[in-house]
Amino acid sequence: MSERIAVPASPSLLNNNLCAFHEKLLYCHSNQAISLNTVTPSEFVTVKTHVSISAGASFLHVQLLQNTTAITLQEGDKAIIQQASLMQIQQNCVVVLATSVGIQVWDLATQQQLYCWDVHPKCQGISPASLCRGLALLQVEDAGCLLCVGGDTGTIHTFDTSDMSRIQHNYDITHHSAPIAALTAEQAASSGTLASSDDNGTLTVFHAKSFCAFQVVHSWEGHGVPCVSIAIKSSTLIGAFYDGSVRMHSLVDGLVRTELQAHSRLLAAMAVHPTRNMFATASEDATLAVWMLSEDQSQARPLLSACWNNAVLTGIAFTGPASNSIAAAAYDTDEIAVWAFG
């Protein structure tokens, strides 16, 4: 059985359209980012958090933790949010938005826009295909943090966040030829390991020697099936593909350790547990699963399998005080479902 959380608007039909950070969940609805605040494992309070970007002078309306702030931006073209994420950069928790025209970074209270960057700042008309997608925070040894953002040209844009009062564009990685689908970074302090996937299914692992020096460590060529989500767990890169398959790649020797058919079709999202050796997947076939990895991460077995009847799942995230629940978002619904798995 699952608990249901009422939400003010349906999640958009986007891959990986749900994220969690401590007691918060965040998802996208068209030109809005909506945040929910979880209070206890069995009690959830909906906090109406709207990040809206409208046509004309772009209007950003944010409500976080029941505090409402309205901000007007001068952009001139309608922007659609492609991904929203809550991140902790140094000691600051921020809201990061990847949109169809660039990125925006806001403080958690949404009282201050910390940064705004346009993909094509000189263009009067922005093509709907010109967008940012894929967000990751990379710890670079002896240097600080880079915010990494994928682009539809295959470029990975990096931004120096060493000084939160002066975030600035840093360096572009131009390894991929297909649009970036997802990014992830190893969470170990100063590891410098960044991984990327694209719409052709190619996966690449980079090591950042410095802010402007990225070395390709591993690369697995794709075959036309998008890799919609990736995550690093210890010495393994997990890749979730649109055809329902999940592959585990060794970051030590570069070999594919195992492949499993997690869903029958259209895998839409994946999340890894912040502390335990497990991950979760969700599919547009209305099913979700929590997987337990073996000690050597060469195998995975299902710990939880559930079906949200008639739902087109778009996002999944571990949530709750000990991340012992799994939350799922679905397109064209007015609620988020939460399952406890112990």
Tab-separated table of N, CA and C in Angstrom, residues 13 16 18 39 44 52 64 102 109-110 124 155 178 186 198 204 221 237 245 251 256 276-277 282-283 298 305 313:
chain	number	residue	atom	x	y	z
A	13	LEU	N	5.758	15.636	-18.304
A	13	LEU	CA	6.204	14.383	-18.889
A	13	LEU	C	7.690	14.506	-19.230
A	16	ASN	N	13.215	11.665	-15.021
A	16	ASN	CA	13.830	12.057	-13.750
A	16	ASN	C	13.160	13.283	-13.137
A	18	LEU	N	11.646	14.122	-10.462
A	18	LEU	CA	11.446	14.157	-9.015
A	18	LEU	C	12.813	14.066	-8.359
A	39	VAL	N	7.152	15.895	6.659
A	39	VAL	CA	7.267	16.188	8.085
A	39	VAL	C	7.644	14.946	8.885
A	44	PHE	N	2.594	14.055	5.676
A	44	PHE	CA	3.217	14.952	4.727
A	44	PHE	C	2.387	16.223	4.632
A	52	SER	N	7.780	29.931	-11.415
A	52	SER	CA	7.060	30.091	-12.676
A	52	SER	C	7.820	31.005	-13.605
A	64	LEU	N	8.491	28.880	-0.718
A	64	LEU	CA	9.187	27.788	-0.035
A	64	LEU	C	8.927	27.903	1.460
A	102	GLY	N	18.494	28.157	-20.462
A	102	GLY	CA	19.708	28.252	-19.672
A	102	GLY	C	19.528	27.670	-18.285
A	109	ALA	N	15.619	30.267	0.369
A	109	ALA	CA	14.506	31.135	0.760
A	109	ALA	C	13.922	31.889	-0.427
A	110	THR	N	14.578	31.748	-1.601
A	110	THR	CA	14.163	32.406	-2.845
A	110	THR	C	14.074	33.918	-2.706
A	124	GLN	N	17.397	36.506	-30.328
A	124	GLN	CA	16.090	37.077	-30.053
A	124	GLN	C	15.035	35.993	-29.944
A	155	THR	N	27.308	19.394	-25.282
A	155	THR	CA	28.255	20.116	-24.441
A	155	THR	C	27.857	20.021	-22.971
A	178	ALA	N	25.827	13.709	-29.152
A	178	ALA	CA	24.367	13.682	-29.005
A	178	ALA	C	23.974	14.507	-27.781
A	186	GLU	N	30.503	11.669	-8.369
A	186	GLU	CA	30.768	10.913	-7.154
A	186	GLU	C	30.721	11.852	-5.963
A	198	ASP	N	24.104	10.284	-22.857
A	198	ASP	CA	23.439	11.084	-23.879
A	198	ASP	C	22.304	10.300	-24.538
A	204	THR	N	30.071	8.250	-20.391
A	204	THR	CA	31.461	8.678	-20.282
A	204	THR	C	31.761	9.072	-18.852
A	221	GLU	N	30.331	3.158	-25.695
A	221	GLU	CA	29.619	3.673	-26.872
A	221	GLU	C	28.162	3.226	-26.856
A	237	LEU	N	29.254	2.508	-11.892
A	237	LEU	CA	28.386	3.467	-12.570
A	237	LEU	C	27.148	2.721	-13.052
A	245	SER	N	16.275	-1.461	-19.626
A	245	SER	CA	17.431	-2.169	-19.093
A	245	SER	C	18.259	-1.283	-18.172
A	251	LEU	N	33.960	1.082	-12.476
A	251	LEU	CA	34.822	2.249	-12.613
A	251	LEU	C	36.287	1.887	-12.396
A	256	VAL	N	31.472	-4.008	-18.161
A	256	VAL	CA	30.076	-4.055	-17.759
A	256	VAL	C	29.903	-5.254	-16.840
A	276	ARG	N	22.594	3.533	1.715
A	276	ARG	CA	22.528	2.078	1.594
A	276	ARG	C	22.863	1.633	0.169
A	277	ASN	N	23.197	0.355	0.013
A	277	ASN	CA	23.650	-0.184	-1.260
A	277	ASN	C	22.457	-0.598	-2.121
A	282	ALA	N	11.922	3.592	-12.113
A	282	ALA	CA	10.507	3.808	-12.417
A	282	ALA	C	10.326	3.838	-13.920
A	283	SER	N	9.166	3.353	-14.370
A	283	SER	CA	8.935	3.214	-15.801
A	283	SER	C	7.574	3.782	-16.189
A	298	SER	N	28.035	-6.685	-8.284
A	298	SER	CA	27.980	-7.392	-9.562
A	298	SER	C	26.572	-7.892	-9.881
A	305	SER	N	8.731	-4.249	-5.387
A	305	SER	CA	8.151	-4.063	-6.716
A	305	SER	C	6.710	-3.617	-6.541
A	313	LEU	N	4.720	6.935	-14.932
A	313	LEU	CA	5.688	7.409	-13.956
A	313	LEU	C	6.782	8.230	-14.628
